[in-house]
Structures are given as C-alpha cells and as structure tokens.
Coordinates of C-alpha atoms in Angstrom, one line a residue:
M1355 CA 72.3 81.4 102.7
S1356 CA 75.1 83.4 104.1
D1357 CA 78.7 83.1 103.7
P1358 CA 80.6 82.8 107.1
C1359 CA 83.6 84.5 105.8
S1360 CA 82.2 87.6 104.5
F1361 CA 80.5 90.7 105.8
S1362 CA 79.1 91.8 102.5
S1363 CA 75.3 92.0 102.0
F1364 CA 74.9 89.8 99.3
S1365 CA 71.3 88.5 99.8
T1366 CA 70.3 92.1 99.2
C1367 CA 72.5 93.4 96.3
L1368 CA 74.9 92.0 93.8
T1369 CA 78.1 93.4 92.1
K1370 CA 77.8 93.1 88.4
H1371 CA 81.1 94.6 87.3
L1372 CA 84.3 96.2 88.8
N1373 CA 86.3 99.0 87.2
L1374 CA 89.8 99.2 88.7
Q1375 CA 92.3 102.0 88.5
L1376 CA 95.5 100.7 90.4
H1377 CA 98.8 102.7 90.9
V1378 CA 101.4 100.4 92.2
D1379 CA 104.0 102.1 94.5
F1380 CA 107.0 100.0 95.2
D1381 CA 108.7 102.6 97.4
R1382 CA 105.8 102.4 99.9
H1383 CA 104.8 98.9 99.3
V1384 CA 101.0 100.0 98.7
I1385 CA 98.7 100.2 95.8
R1386 CA 96.8 103.5 95.6
G1387 CA 93.5 102.4 94.0
K1388 CA 90.0 103.6 92.7
V1389 CA 87.2 100.9 92.1
Q1390 CA 83.9 101.8 90.6
L1391 CA 81.7 98.9 91.4
T1392 CA 78.4 98.4 89.3
V1393 CA 75.8 97.2 92.2
E1394 CA 72.4 96.1 91.6
A1395 CA 69.7 96.0 94.3
L1396 CA 67.8 92.8 94.8
E1397 CA 65.1 94.5 97.1
D1398 CA 63.0 97.6 97.3
R1399 CA 64.2 100.4 99.4
F1400 CA 67.8 99.4 99.3
S1401 CA 70.0 102.0 101.1
V1402 CA 72.8 100.4 102.8
L1403 CA 75.7 98.5 101.2
T1404 CA 78.3 96.5 103.1
L1405 CA 81.6 95.6 101.5
D1406 CA 84.4 93.5 102.7
S1407 CA 87.7 95.4 103.4
R1408 CA 90.8 94.5 105.1
D1409 CA 93.6 96.8 106.4
L1410 CA 92.4 99.4 103.7
N1411 CA 92.9 103.3 104.0
I1412 CA 89.6 104.3 102.5
S1413 CA 89.6 108.2 101.7
S1414 CA 86.2 108.7 99.9
V1415 CA 83.2 107.0 98.6
S1416 CA 80.6 108.3 96.0
V1417 CA 77.4 106.6 94.6
N1418 CA 76.5 107.7 91.1
Q1419 CA 79.2 110.8 91.5
Q1420 CA 77.3 112.0 94.9
L1421 CA 79.4 111.8 97.9
A1422 CA 78.3 109.0 100.3
C1423 CA 78.6 108.4 104.2
F1424 CA 80.7 105.5 105.0
T1425 CA 81.5 103.7 108.2
L1426 CA 84.3 101.0 109.0
G1427 CA 83.0 98.5 111.5
P1428 CA 85.1 96.6 114.3
K1429 CA 88.1 94.5 113.0
H1430 CA 87.5 90.9 112.8
S1431 CA 90.6 88.6 113.2
F1432 CA 90.5 87.2 109.7
K1433 CA 87.3 88.6 108.0
G1434 CA 89.0 92.2 108.2
T1435 CA 86.4 95.1 108.5
P1436 CA 83.0 95.7 107.1
L1437 CA 82.6 99.0 104.9
V1438 CA 79.2 100.2 105.6
I1439 CA 78.0 102.6 102.9
T1440 CA 75.0 104.7 103.3
L1441 CA 73.6 105.3 99.7
P1442 CA 72.4 109.2 99.3
F1443 CA 69.1 107.7 97.8
D1444 CA 67.1 104.6 98.1
L1445 CA 67.1 102.0 95.3
S1446 CA 64.2 99.5 94.0
R1447 CA 64.8 95.9 93.1
G1448 CA 66.7 95.6 89.8
Q1449 CA 68.0 99.3 89.8
Q1450 CA 71.9 99.6 89.4
V1451 CA 74.4 102.3 90.9
I1452 CA 77.9 102.9 90.3
V1453 CA 79.8 103.0 93.9
E1454 CA 83.3 104.4 93.6
V1455 CA 85.6 103.9 96.3
T1456 CA 89.2 105.6 96.5
Y1457 CA 91.6 103.9 99.0
E1458 CA 95.1 102.7 99.5
T1459 CA 96.2 99.2 100.6
S1460 CA 98.4 98.6 103.6
P1461 CA 102.0 97.5 103.3
S1462 CA 101.0 94.4 105.3
A1463 CA 97.9 93.6 103.0
S1464 CA 97.5 89.8 103.0
A1465 CA 96.7 89.3 99.5
L1466 CA 100.1 90.9 98.2
Q1467 CA 103.7 90.1 98.5
W1468 CA 106.3 92.9 97.8
L1469 CA 109.6 91.2 96.9
T1470 CA 112.8 93.2 96.9
P1471 CA 115.2 92.7 94.1
E1472 CA 117.2 90.3 96.0
Q1473 CA 114.4 87.9 96.3
T1474 CA 113.8 87.8 92.6
A1475 CA 115.8 85.7 90.0
G1476 CA 117.1 88.8 88.3
K1477 CA 118.2 90.7 91.5
K1478 CA 117.6 94.0 89.5
Q1479 CA 113.9 94.8 89.9
P1480 CA 111.3 94.5 92.7
Y1481 CA 108.3 92.1 92.1
L1482 CA 104.8 92.2 93.3
F1483 CA 102.2 89.3 93.2
S1484 CA 98.8 88.6 94.6
Q1485 CA 97.1 85.5 96.1
C1486 CA 93.6 86.4 96.8
Q1487 CA 92.1 82.8 97.4
A1488 CA 90.3 82.4 99.7
H1489 CA 89.3 85.8 101.3
H1490 CA 92.3 88.0 100.8
C1491 CA 90.9 90.1 97.8
R1492 CA 89.3 92.3 100.5
S1493 CA 92.8 93.6 101.5
M1494 CA 93.7 94.6 97.8
V1495 CA 90.0 95.8 96.5
P1496 CA 87.0 96.7 98.8
C1497 CA 84.3 94.4 97.3
Q1498 CA 82.0 91.9 98.1
D1499 CA 84.5 89.0 98.7
T1500 CA 82.5 86.1 98.7
P1501 CA 82.7 83.2 96.0
S1502 CA 78.8 83.3 95.7
I1503 CA 79.1 86.5 93.7
K1504 CA 80.5 86.8 90.2
H1505 CA 81.2 89.9 88.1
T1506 CA 83.1 90.9 85.1
Y1507 CA 86.0 93.5 85.4
Y1508 CA 88.2 96.0 83.8
A1509 CA 91.7 97.2 85.0
Q1510 CA 94.1 100.0 84.4
V1511 CA 97.6 99.4 86.2
S1512 CA 100.2 102.1 86.4
V1513 CA 103.6 100.6 87.0
P1514 CA 107.1 101.8 86.7
K1515 CA 108.2 101.6 82.9
Q1516 CA 111.0 99.1 83.3
L1517 CA 108.3 96.7 84.7
V1518 CA 105.5 94.8 83.1
A1519 CA 102.0 94.1 84.8
V1520 CA 99.8 90.9 83.9
M1521 CA 96.4 90.1 85.5
S1522 CA 93.9 87.2 85.4
A1523 CA 92.2 88.8 82.3
V1524 CA 92.9 89.4 78.6
R1525 CA 95.5 92.1 77.8
D1526 CA 93.9 95.1 76.4
G1527 CA 96.9 97.4 75.5
Q1528 CA 99.2 99.8 77.0
E1529 CA 100.4 103.4 76.9
V1530 CA 102.6 105.9 78.9
D1531 CA 101.0 107.1 82.1
P1532 CA 99.5 110.5 81.2
Q1533 CA 100.4 111.5 84.9
D1534 CA 103.9 110.2 85.0
G1535 CA 106.2 109.8 81.9
G1536 CA 108.5 107.5 83.9
R1537 CA 105.5 105.1 84.1
I1538 CA 103.2 102.8 81.9
V1539 CA 99.5 101.8 82.2
Y1540 CA 98.6 98.4 81.3
R1541 CA 95.0 97.6 80.6
F1542 CA 93.0 94.3 81.2
R1543 CA 89.4 93.1 80.5
Q1544 CA 87.7 90.0 82.0
P1545 CA 84.5 89.7 80.0
V1546 CA 83.5 86.4 81.7
A1547 CA 82.0 86.8 85.1
M1548 CA 83.9 85.4 87.8
P1549 CA 84.3 85.5 91.7
S1550 CA 86.5 88.3 93.4
Y1551 CA 89.1 85.5 94.7
L1552 CA 90.4 85.1 91.0
I1553 CA 91.4 88.7 90.6
A1554 CA 95.1 88.5 90.5
I1555 CA 98.1 91.0 89.6
V1556 CA 101.6 90.5 89.0
V1557 CA 104.4 93.2 88.4
G1558 CA 107.8 92.6 87.7
A1559 CA 110.5 92.2 85.1
L1560 CA 108.7 89.7 83.0
E1561 CA 109.2 88.2 79.6
S1562 CA 106.9 85.7 77.6
R1563 CA 107.4 83.1 75.0
E1564 CA 104.6 81.5 73.0
I1565 CA 103.8 77.9 73.8
G1566 CA 100.6 77.4 71.8
P1567 CA 97.9 79.1 69.7
R1568 CA 96.3 80.6 72.9
S1569 CA 99.0 80.2 75.3
R1570 CA 102.1 82.2 76.5
V1571 CA 104.6 81.4 79.5
W1572 CA 105.6 84.4 81.6
S1573 CA 108.4 84.7 84.1
E1574 CA 111.7 86.3 84.8
K1575 CA 114.0 85.7 81.8
E1576 CA 116.1 83.8 83.9
F1577 CA 113.2 80.9 84.0
V1578 CA 111.3 81.6 80.9
D1579 CA 113.0 79.2 78.4
K1580 CA 113.0 76.3 81.0
A1581 CA 109.4 77.2 81.7
A1582 CA 108.5 77.3 77.9
S1583 CA 109.7 73.7 77.6
E1584 CA 108.4 72.3 80.7
F1585 CA 104.9 73.5 79.7
S1586 CA 105.1 72.6 76.0
E1587 CA 102.1 70.2 76.3
T1588 CA 99.8 72.9 77.4
E1589 CA 97.5 73.0 74.3
T1590 CA 97.3 69.2 74.1
M1591 CA 96.0 69.2 77.7
L1592 CA 93.6 72.1 76.9
K1593 CA 92.3 70.1 73.8
T1594 CA 91.8 67.0 76.0
A1595 CA 90.1 68.9 78.8
E1596 CA 87.7 70.5 76.2
D1597 CA 87.0 67.2 74.9
L1598 CA 86.0 65.9 78.4
A1599 CA 84.3 69.1 79.8
G1600 CA 83.0 71.3 77.0
P1601 CA 84.6 74.6 75.2
Y1602 CA 87.3 76.7 77.1
V1603 CA 85.4 80.0 77.5
W1604 CA 88.3 82.2 78.8
G1605 CA 89.9 82.9 75.6
Q1606 CA 93.5 83.0 76.5
Y1607 CA 95.3 80.4 78.7
D1608 CA 98.8 81.6 79.8
V1609 CA 100.9 80.2 82.6
L1610 CA 103.0 82.5 84.7
V1611 CA 106.0 81.1 86.8
L1612 CA 106.2 82.9 90.0
P1613 CA 109.3 83.7 92.3
P1614 CA 110.0 80.7 94.8
S1615 CA 108.0 82.2 97.7
F1616 CA 104.8 81.7 96.1
P1617 CA 102.9 79.6 98.8
Y1618 CA 101.1 77.2 96.4
G1619 CA 101.7 74.8 93.7
G1620 CA 99.5 76.7 91.3
M1621 CA 96.6 79.0 91.3
E1622 CA 93.9 78.8 88.7
N1623 CA 93.6 82.6 88.0
P1624 CA 91.5 82.9 84.7
C1625 CA 93.6 83.4 81.6
L1626 CA 96.9 83.5 83.6
T1627 CA 97.5 80.3 85.7
F1628 CA 100.0 80.9 88.3
A1629 CA 102.7 78.3 88.9
T1630 CA 105.4 77.6 91.4
P1631 CA 109.0 77.3 90.2
T1632 CA 109.2 74.0 92.2
V1633 CA 107.6 72.3 89.1
L1634 CA 110.4 73.0 86.9
A1635 CA 111.9 69.6 87.3
G1636 CA 113.2 69.3 83.7
D1637 CA 111.5 66.2 82.9
K1638 CA 107.8 67.2 82.6
S1639 CA 107.0 64.8 85.5
L1640 CA 105.6 67.5 87.6
S1641 CA 103.2 68.8 84.8
G1642 CA 100.3 67.5 86.9
V1643 CA 100.1 71.1 88.3
I1644 CA 99.2 72.4 85.1
A1645 CA 96.8 69.6 84.2
H1646 CA 95.1 70.5 87.7
E1647 CA 95.1 74.3 86.9
I1648 CA 93.8 73.8 83.5
S1649 CA 90.8 71.6 84.8
H1650 CA 89.9 74.4 87.3
S1651 CA 88.8 76.4 84.1
W1652 CA 85.7 74.4 84.3
T1653 CA 85.5 73.2 87.9
G1654 CA 86.0 76.1 90.0
N1655 CA 86.1 79.1 87.7
L1656 CA 83.0 78.3 85.6
V1657 CA 81.2 76.3 88.3
T1658 CA 82.2 77.8 91.6
N1659 CA 81.6 76.8 95.3
R1660 CA 79.1 79.2 96.7
T1661 CA 81.1 79.4 100.1
W1662 CA 84.3 78.0 101.4
E1663 CA 82.4 75.3 103.2
H1664 CA 81.6 73.7 99.7
F1665 CA 85.5 73.9 98.9
W1666 CA 85.4 70.2 97.7
L1667 CA 83.1 71.1 94.7
N1668 CA 86.1 73.0 93.4
E1669 CA 88.9 70.8 94.4
G1670 CA 87.3 67.1 94.2
H1671 CA 86.0 67.8 90.6
T1672 CA 89.3 69.4 89.6
V1673 CA 91.3 66.6 90.7
Y1674 CA 88.8 63.9 89.0
L1675 CA 89.2 66.0 85.7
E1676 CA 92.8 66.2 86.1
R1677 CA 93.2 62.4 86.4
M1678 CA 90.5 62.0 83.5
I1679 CA 93.2 64.2 81.4
N1680 CA 96.1 61.9 82.7
R1681 CA 93.8 58.9 81.6
R1682 CA 93.6 60.2 78.2
L1683 CA 97.2 61.0 77.8
E1684 CA 99.0 58.3 79.9
G1685 CA 96.2 55.6 80.1
E1686 CA 94.0 54.2 83.0
Q1687 CA 96.7 52.3 84.8
F1688 CA 98.4 55.8 85.4
R1689 CA 95.3 57.3 86.6
Q1690 CA 94.9 54.6 89.0
F1691 CA 98.4 55.1 90.4
K1692 CA 97.9 58.8 91.0
A1693 CA 94.5 57.9 92.9
I1694 CA 96.6 55.7 95.1
G1695 CA 99.1 58.3 95.7
G1696 CA 96.1 60.7 96.4
W1697 CA 94.9 58.3 99.0
K1698 CA 98.1 58.5 100.8
D1699 CA 98.1 62.2 100.9
L1700 CA 94.6 62.1 102.4
Q1701 CA 95.9 59.6 104.9
D1702 CA 98.8 62.1 105.9
S1703 CA 96.6 64.9 106.0
V1704 CA 94.1 63.1 108.3
N1705 CA 96.9 62.1 110.5
T1706 CA 98.2 65.6 110.6
F1707 CA 94.6 67.2 111.6
G1708 CA 93.6 64.2 113.7
A1709 CA 91.0 61.6 112.5
N1710 CA 88.3 63.4 114.9
N1711 CA 89.0 67.0 113.7
P1712 CA 85.8 68.4 112.0
L1713 CA 87.9 70.2 109.5
T1714 CA 88.6 66.7 107.9
N1715 CA 84.8 66.5 107.1
L1716 CA 84.2 66.8 103.2
V1717 CA 81.9 69.6 104.1
P1718 CA 83.1 71.4 107.3
S1719 CA 81.5 74.1 109.2
L1720 CA 83.5 77.3 108.9
Q1721 CA 81.7 79.5 111.3
E1722 CA 84.6 81.5 113.0
V1723 CA 87.1 79.3 111.1
D1724 CA 89.8 81.0 109.2
P1725 CA 89.7 79.3 105.6
D1726 CA 93.7 79.5 105.5
D1727 CA 93.7 77.1 108.6
A1728 CA 91.1 74.9 107.2
F1729 CA 93.1 74.3 104.1
S1730 CA 94.4 70.8 103.4
C1731 CA 94.3 68.0 100.9
V1732 CA 90.9 66.9 102.4
P1733 CA 88.6 68.4 99.7
Y1734 CA 90.9 67.3 97.0
E1735 CA 91.5 63.7 97.8
K1736 CA 88.3 62.8 100.0
G1737 CA 86.3 64.6 97.1
F1738 CA 88.1 62.6 94.6
A1739 CA 87.5 59.6 96.5
L1740 CA 84.0 60.2 96.6
L1741 CA 83.4 60.9 92.8
Y1742 CA 85.5 57.5 92.2
H1743 CA 83.3 55.7 94.4
L1744 CA 80.4 57.2 92.5
E1745 CA 82.0 56.4 89.2
E1746 CA 82.0 52.7 89.9
L1747 CA 78.5 52.6 91.2
M1748 CA 77.3 54.4 88.3
G1749 CA 78.9 52.5 85.5
G1750 CA 82.5 53.5 84.9
P1751 CA 84.4 56.5 83.9
E1752 CA 82.7 57.2 80.7
V1753 CA 79.4 57.1 82.1
F1754 CA 80.5 59.2 85.4
M1755 CA 82.4 61.8 83.2
G1756 CA 79.1 62.3 81.2
F1757 CA 77.6 63.4 84.4
V1758 CA 80.5 65.6 85.5
K1759 CA 80.3 67.4 81.9
S1760 CA 76.6 67.7 82.2
Y1761 CA 76.9 69.3 85.7
I1762 CA 79.3 71.6 84.4
Q1763 CA 77.2 72.8 81.5
R1764 CA 74.2 72.9 83.8
F1765 CA 75.8 75.2 86.4
A1766 CA 78.2 77.3 84.1
Y1767 CA 78.5 80.9 85.3
S1768 CA 77.1 80.2 88.7
S1769 CA 78.1 79.3 92.2
V1770 CA 76.8 76.3 93.9
T1771 CA 76.5 74.4 97.1
T1772 CA 76.6 70.4 97.8
D1773 CA 73.0 70.1 97.9
D1774 CA 72.8 71.7 94.2
W1775 CA 75.4 69.1 93.1
K1776 CA 73.7 66.0 94.9
N1777 CA 70.2 67.2 93.6
Y1778 CA 71.5 67.3 90.1
L1779 CA 73.4 63.9 90.5
F1780 CA 69.9 62.3 91.6
T1781 CA 68.3 63.8 88.6
Y1782 CA 70.7 62.8 86.2
F1783 CA 71.0 59.3 87.2
K1784 CA 67.3 59.0 87.8
D1785 CA 67.0 55.4 86.9
K1786 CA 69.9 54.4 89.6
V1787 CA 68.3 56.4 92.4
D1788 CA 68.0 53.1 94.5
I1789 CA 71.9 52.9 94.3
L1790 CA 72.5 56.3 95.1
N1791 CA 70.3 56.0 98.3
K1792 CA 72.6 53.3 99.6
V1793 CA 75.5 55.7 99.6
D1794 CA 76.6 56.7 103.2
W1795 CA 76.1 60.3 102.5
N1796 CA 76.5 61.3 106.1
G1797 CA 79.7 59.3 106.3
W1798 CA 81.1 60.9 103.3
M1799 CA 80.0 64.5 103.8
F1800 CA 79.7 65.3 107.6
T1801 CA 82.1 62.8 109.5
P1802 CA 85.8 63.4 110.2
G1803 CA 88.4 61.0 109.3
M1804 CA 88.9 58.6 106.3
P1805 CA 86.1 58.1 104.0
P1806 CA 83.6 55.2 104.9
V1807 CA 84.7 53.3 101.8
K1808 CA 88.0 52.8 100.4
P1809 CA 87.9 52.3 96.7
Q1810 CA 90.0 49.2 95.2
Y1811 CA 92.5 50.8 92.9
D1812 CA 94.4 48.9 90.4
T1813 CA 98.0 48.6 91.9
T1814 CA 100.0 47.6 88.8
L1815 CA 102.0 50.5 88.8
A1816 CA 102.2 50.9 92.6
D1817 CA 103.2 47.1 93.2
A1818 CA 107.0 47.7 92.3
C1819 CA 107.0 50.6 94.8
I1820 CA 105.2 48.5 97.5
A1821 CA 107.6 45.7 97.0
L1822 CA 110.6 48.0 97.4
T1823 CA 109.0 49.4 100.5
Q1824 CA 108.4 46.3 102.3
R1825 CA 112.1 45.1 101.5
W1826 CA 113.6 48.1 103.2
I1827 CA 111.0 47.9 106.2
K1828 CA 111.9 44.2 106.6
A1829 CA 115.6 44.3 106.1
K1830 CA 117.9 43.9 109.1
D1831 CA 121.0 46.1 109.4
Q1832 CA 123.2 42.9 108.2
D1833 CA 120.8 42.6 105.1
L1834 CA 121.5 46.1 103.7
N1835 CA 124.1 45.1 101.2
V1836 CA 121.3 43.5 99.2
F1837 CA 120.2 47.2 97.9
S1838 CA 121.6 48.6 95.0
Q1839 CA 121.0 51.3 92.3
S1840 CA 119.2 48.8 90.1
D1841 CA 116.4 48.8 92.5
V1842 CA 115.1 52.3 91.4
K1843 CA 116.5 52.1 87.8
T1844 CA 113.3 51.2 86.1
L1845 CA 111.1 53.3 88.7
S1846 CA 109.6 56.6 87.1
S1847 CA 109.8 59.6 89.3
H1848 CA 106.1 59.2 90.0
Q1849 CA 107.0 55.7 91.3
L1850 CA 110.0 57.1 93.3
I1851 CA 107.7 59.6 94.8
E1852 CA 105.3 56.9 95.8
F1853 CA 107.9 54.7 97.3
L1854 CA 109.0 57.7 99.7
S1855 CA 105.3 58.4 100.6
L1856 CA 104.8 54.8 101.7
L1857 CA 108.0 54.8 103.9
L1858 CA 106.6 58.3 105.4
L1859 CA 103.4 56.6 106.2
Q1860 CA 104.9 53.9 108.3
E1861 CA 104.0 53.9 112.2
K1862 CA 107.8 54.0 113.1
P1863 CA 110.6 55.7 111.2
L1864 CA 113.3 53.6 109.3
P1865 CA 116.3 52.8 111.3
L1866 CA 119.0 55.6 110.7
S1867 CA 121.4 52.9 109.3
H1868 CA 118.8 52.2 106.6
V1869 CA 118.4 55.8 105.4
K1870 CA 122.2 56.2 105.4
K1871 CA 122.4 53.1 103.2
M1872 CA 119.6 54.2 101.0
Q1873 CA 121.5 57.7 100.3
D1874 CA 124.6 55.4 99.4
V1875 CA 122.9 53.1 96.9
Y1876 CA 120.3 55.7 95.5
D1877 CA 121.9 59.0 95.9
L1878 CA 118.5 60.8 96.7
N1879 CA 120.3 63.8 97.9
A1880 CA 121.3 64.6 94.2
S1881 CA 117.6 64.6 92.9
T1882 CA 116.3 68.2 91.7
N1883 CA 112.8 67.0 91.5
S1884 CA 111.1 68.9 94.4
E1885 CA 108.4 66.2 95.2
I1886 CA 111.3 63.4 95.5
R1887 CA 113.8 65.9 97.6
F1888 CA 111.0 67.0 99.8
R1889 CA 109.8 63.5 100.9
W1890 CA 113.4 62.1 101.0
L1891 CA 114.5 64.9 103.7
R1892 CA 111.5 64.4 105.6
L1893 CA 112.2 60.8 105.9
C1894 CA 115.7 61.5 106.6
V1895 CA 114.9 64.2 109.5
R1896 CA 112.2 61.7 110.9
S1897 CA 115.0 58.9 111.3
Q1898 CA 117.0 61.5 113.1
W1899 CA 119.9 61.9 110.5
E1900 CA 121.6 65.0 111.8
E1901 CA 123.2 65.8 108.4
A1902 CA 119.8 66.0 106.8
V1903 CA 118.6 69.0 109.2
P1904 CA 120.4 71.8 107.4
L1905 CA 119.1 70.4 104.2
A1906 CA 115.6 70.3 105.2
L1907 CA 115.8 73.9 106.6
K1908 CA 117.4 75.0 103.4
M1909 CA 114.6 73.5 101.4
A1910 CA 112.1 75.0 103.6
T1911 CA 113.4 78.6 103.1
E1912 CA 114.7 78.5 99.6
Q1913 CA 111.2 78.3 98.3
G1914 CA 107.9 78.9 100.1
R1915 CA 105.4 76.5 98.6
M1916 CA 103.5 75.5 101.8
K1917 CA 103.1 71.9 100.8
F1918 CA 106.7 71.8 101.2
T1919 CA 107.7 74.3 103.7
R1920 CA 105.3 73.5 106.5
P1921 CA 105.8 69.7 106.7
L1922 CA 109.7 70.4 106.7
F1923 CA 109.8 72.9 109.5
R1924 CA 107.4 70.6 111.5
E1925 CA 109.6 67.7 110.8
V1926 CA 112.6 69.5 112.2
F1927 CA 110.4 71.0 115.1
N1928 CA 109.7 67.4 116.0
F1929 CA 113.3 66.2 116.3
G1930 CA 113.6 67.5 119.9
K1931 CA 117.3 68.4 119.5
Y1932 CA 116.8 70.7 116.6
R1933 CA 113.4 72.3 117.7
E1934 CA 115.0 75.4 118.9
E1935 CA 117.0 75.7 115.5
A1936 CA 113.7 75.2 113.4
V1937 CA 112.3 78.3 115.4
R1938 CA 115.6 80.3 114.9
V1939 CA 115.7 79.4 111.2
F1940 CA 112.1 80.5 110.7
M1941 CA 112.6 83.8 112.8
A1942 CA 115.5 84.5 110.5
H1943 CA 113.7 83.9 107.4
R1944 CA 110.3 85.1 108.4
A1945 CA 110.5 88.8 107.0
A1946 CA 111.0 87.3 103.3
M1947 CA 108.3 84.7 103.5
H1948 CA 104.6 85.2 102.0
P1949 CA 102.3 86.6 104.8
V1950 CA 100.0 83.6 104.7
T1951 CA 103.1 81.0 104.8
S1952 CA 104.7 82.8 107.9
G1953 CA 101.4 83.1 109.7
L1954 CA 100.8 79.2 109.4
V1955 CA 104.4 78.2 110.0
A1956 CA 104.3 80.3 113.1
K1957 CA 101.4 78.5 114.3
D1958 CA 103.1 75.1 113.5
L1959 CA 106.4 76.1 115.6
K1960 CA 103.9 77.4 118.3
V1961 CA 105.7 80.8 117.9
D1962 CA 103.6 83.6 119.7
T1963 CA 102.8 86.4 116.7
S1964 CA 101.0 88.7 118.9
S1965 CA 104.0 90.5 120.3
T1966 CA 105.7 90.9 116.9
G1967 CA 103.3 93.0 115.0
D1968 CA 102.8 90.1 112.6
R1969 CA 99.2 89.5 111.4

C-alpha cells in the first residue's frame, strides 16, 4: 500500500507524536520551527527515514540528540522534496527514537497565508492562517504527510504579544516568551491521534465568545458577535451528531471565522473548525457548513481515508451524516430537498470536468495528479448518492445509519480504504449479500460521469422551485408581466438557491430580457446571502448582462472561497467580450489571494504561471 502523494516511508516506520516549537515571524513571513518526531520502526535494521517537505530551509537534524546526516532529494511539482535522514544507528522493529529537525518555512509556503493588516477586518494587525489539507502540511512541518498515519501532537507557539494563537488542539496555557518580553508563547495539546493534514494554526487579533458548554467562537472582534449568534445552535447539532454516531471524543468544539480569503467553506480541524465568513448570512440558512464540519469529527477525523484516492470515504459519509442531522432537526423532506440540490451540484461538477474525465470517478487514480486539481464535489455528492442508494436497498435511514455508526466505531482512530469499507458493509449486512452483489460496484466506483443509478428523491420542497423555473424558461418576452414579488415570497432561502441552480443547469442561458425582469421583480442584487448572490451573478453573466460583470468580479475578489471565486471568474472569462477583463482583474488581485486559489484560478483562466515566479 503506497500513497501516491507522499515520499515518506510509512511501510517501514510510523510517527507516533510530534512536539512543535514554532516562532511566527510576521516581518519575514516565515515560521522558524523545531519539531521532534517520535518515530517507531516497523522493521529490523531500520536506518533511513524519509519525510515529506516542501520549500523548507532545513538547518539541522538529530536523532536521540546525536547529529544525523540528511539530504534533500529532487523537487517534485506538487509533492515537494523528500527529506532523507540517515540514522546514526540501526533500529529494530518496535524501537522508537526522537528525530529533531530545525527548520524555517518559505514566505511562499503553500500551507500558509500571511495577511497584511489591510486584508483583515480590523485593519490594524497582521494575520496568519494555515490550510494543510490535502498535502500542504509538509510546507509548514517536515513530517510523514500522509493520511495513512495518525499521531498526537504538542505545540508551543511564540507570537507578538498583541496577537492570539489558536490551533487544532486543546489550549494548554500561555506565558511571556522567556526569549523576548514582547512576545507570548501559547501552548496546545492534541491527545487524540490524527493525520498531519489536520494540524492547523491561526494567529491574529482574535477574540472569542462562549456559544455552548464545550464551544467558543473565535474571530476578529468585528465579526465575533455576529458569528456567535449565527452558530448558536452548535451544541444542539453536536448532541444530535453524538446520538447518531457515538460520543464526541475531541473534548472542545470551537469555531473560528476566518478572513474572507479563506479558500474553503469550512475545514474540520479538530477542536477548532475553520469557517468562511461567507456563511454569516444573518438567518442561519447557511449553518449546513457547521453541520458538515461537526460530522467530520467522526467521518474524516476519527475514521480517515488512507490516501486521497479514497477521499469519498471522508466526504460522502460526512454529507450523509450532515443530512441525517438535518433530518433530525428539520425533517425528512428537508433531507430529501438537500439531496436533490446535491445531485444538481454533482451534475454541474461532471459538466465542468467532462463526463469522461477519470477525476469524476468515485475512486480516482491520483498517480502524478495534484490532489488540489482533483478537488470537486464528486467525492461529496457521488459518495452521498451511493450511500443513499444503499440505504434504500438495505431497509431505510434507521437501518443504514446503524451501519454507518457501526463502521465508525469499528474503524475509529484508524485510516481505511474503499475495500475496508466495502468488506465491512458485506459483513454487517451478511443476510443481504445477494442484494449487495447486484449493485453495479464498478459503475459506482471506477466509472467516470454521473452514477449508474439516480435515486428517486421526494420532490415536495423542490416542486415549487421546479414550477417557477419552468415558468421562466417557457415565458416569451410578452409574458414577462405575469411575474411578481409574490412568486418568491413563500420560498425559503434554500428554495431560492435551488431555483437559481435549476436555471444554471439549463442547456441554454435565459434571454437577457428575462434576467432583467427577474431583477425588477425579485431584486436579487440586494441579497446578502452568499449562496444566492453567487448563483444569481453567474446567471446574469451567462445571459450576457454587462452590468453584472463588475458585480461578479467584485464578489470573486472580495472573498476567496473557491466554490464562489473559481466559477465567477470562469463565467466572466467565457463571456468573450470580457475575457481580458477577467484576466486583468485576476492579475490585479492575485497577490492578495490564497496561494492555492490563485494557482487554480490561473489554470482556469489559462494564465501562464511559469514566468511570474508563482507556484
């Protein structure tokens, strides 16, 4: 078993614990680090240890306090550089050593984004955040950077005293830095073994508010009260999840709201979920992000995909659990409605990648494929569709959730492959093997495009959206006066999102006259709900409404969530007349964007990155 995304020698040794000492330097945009890895040999005469690294400046390596020789191999385009350490003595199977690496990160480390004060809400202090998933931890810490290995960690982080540090761990006190009275050292411990991609750090002018018995929300003070009210139902969701999946083992569950350039909706860092500020809609309608990240505390963090080729095990199960939480809190029809929306997102993703693209397989091959390039909603929604299909075959939601809970408890604290999951499915449902054998496993797992079976979801809540969509598609120019504000008055924000999604999936764009009329009667430009605004602006640009182009580019750049930023840029780029404008705006904003986002938008806009020193 090997991980195509890692150089590390994990068949011959395992990291059991990391001890981190990090000094955060905002002037130079680097972290000076010292990491002690507790490594256990899995074979006799073990003498060479390979770690993952990327753009790190390594100054020394020692093993049990003896200096050790090390070399850096050739640099790979996305895997970085193997750090090969020759131990000063051989180990036998089961022996442990402490390997200490002293190093410094690069100012362009792919895991880190350094924000100037102007890029924050407060405008006074700089800010640093990390995003290690999938393979970026190696640019922050030399390690066995593969989800197949889990370890505990302890960290001490020195930061300027006006700033606060938080990590994906339990807070363990703070003190003035003995080396520098102008700095504070924050301490953290993570006693639950977890993969390297879940190591996370944030440093900024942070405040927090209590939102539950085991939860606080953290952000800059400008967002903190809004975030506290938005996430007030966190404990209810946690309790519901525990009821479905078993005890929450991570102790604390905090939420951190990041600055707008954070590239994802959320990131399930243990003890400290990261969330984009684009979920602060003011009406809790976007709390699905939190239900999703809470669910990851079981599927993803407790049971983890062994390599990124099995990413659907993390995401498909997490979407399934998230929608089971929805079912408990909002009812079965709402779960069905969210499933319909997910199927649309899957169609949209398959359209973008192309129906024959092997990256639309549920289990893709990632040999020489950058996991960032493979990222899409396929593992989420194709994964969910498979689990829902199996739910229907095996006897309904209660029966199938029983399997999911059992799977979680069986594989807790370990990393698994699709075969492990499938074998357990067949064991658990041993009396229904004849039905399981009829499933088109090859069609689901290893075939590109849409799944072989489309589940029949209950359309009750979607019917109003479908009917309104049909009215707009069928209307002639002379019919447009029949539309009025009352059409959308009774629709929830979830239904409005679905209505716009349906229009975006049409083969040909709506006529410009229709989109203008829609603005007249529904005033969608006024919406502050990011999911509505994003779809509305795509629709406008696709119908070639020129006035929407600056609004679309503004949304693409004033926040950096890739789910919004990439399609908005692509939409403008595909509007021939404004292609150059899309590139110009991207180039102007590129330096302020997250490194992963700017790299992927550059590919979308076919901008040559080789000459600009961009990663």
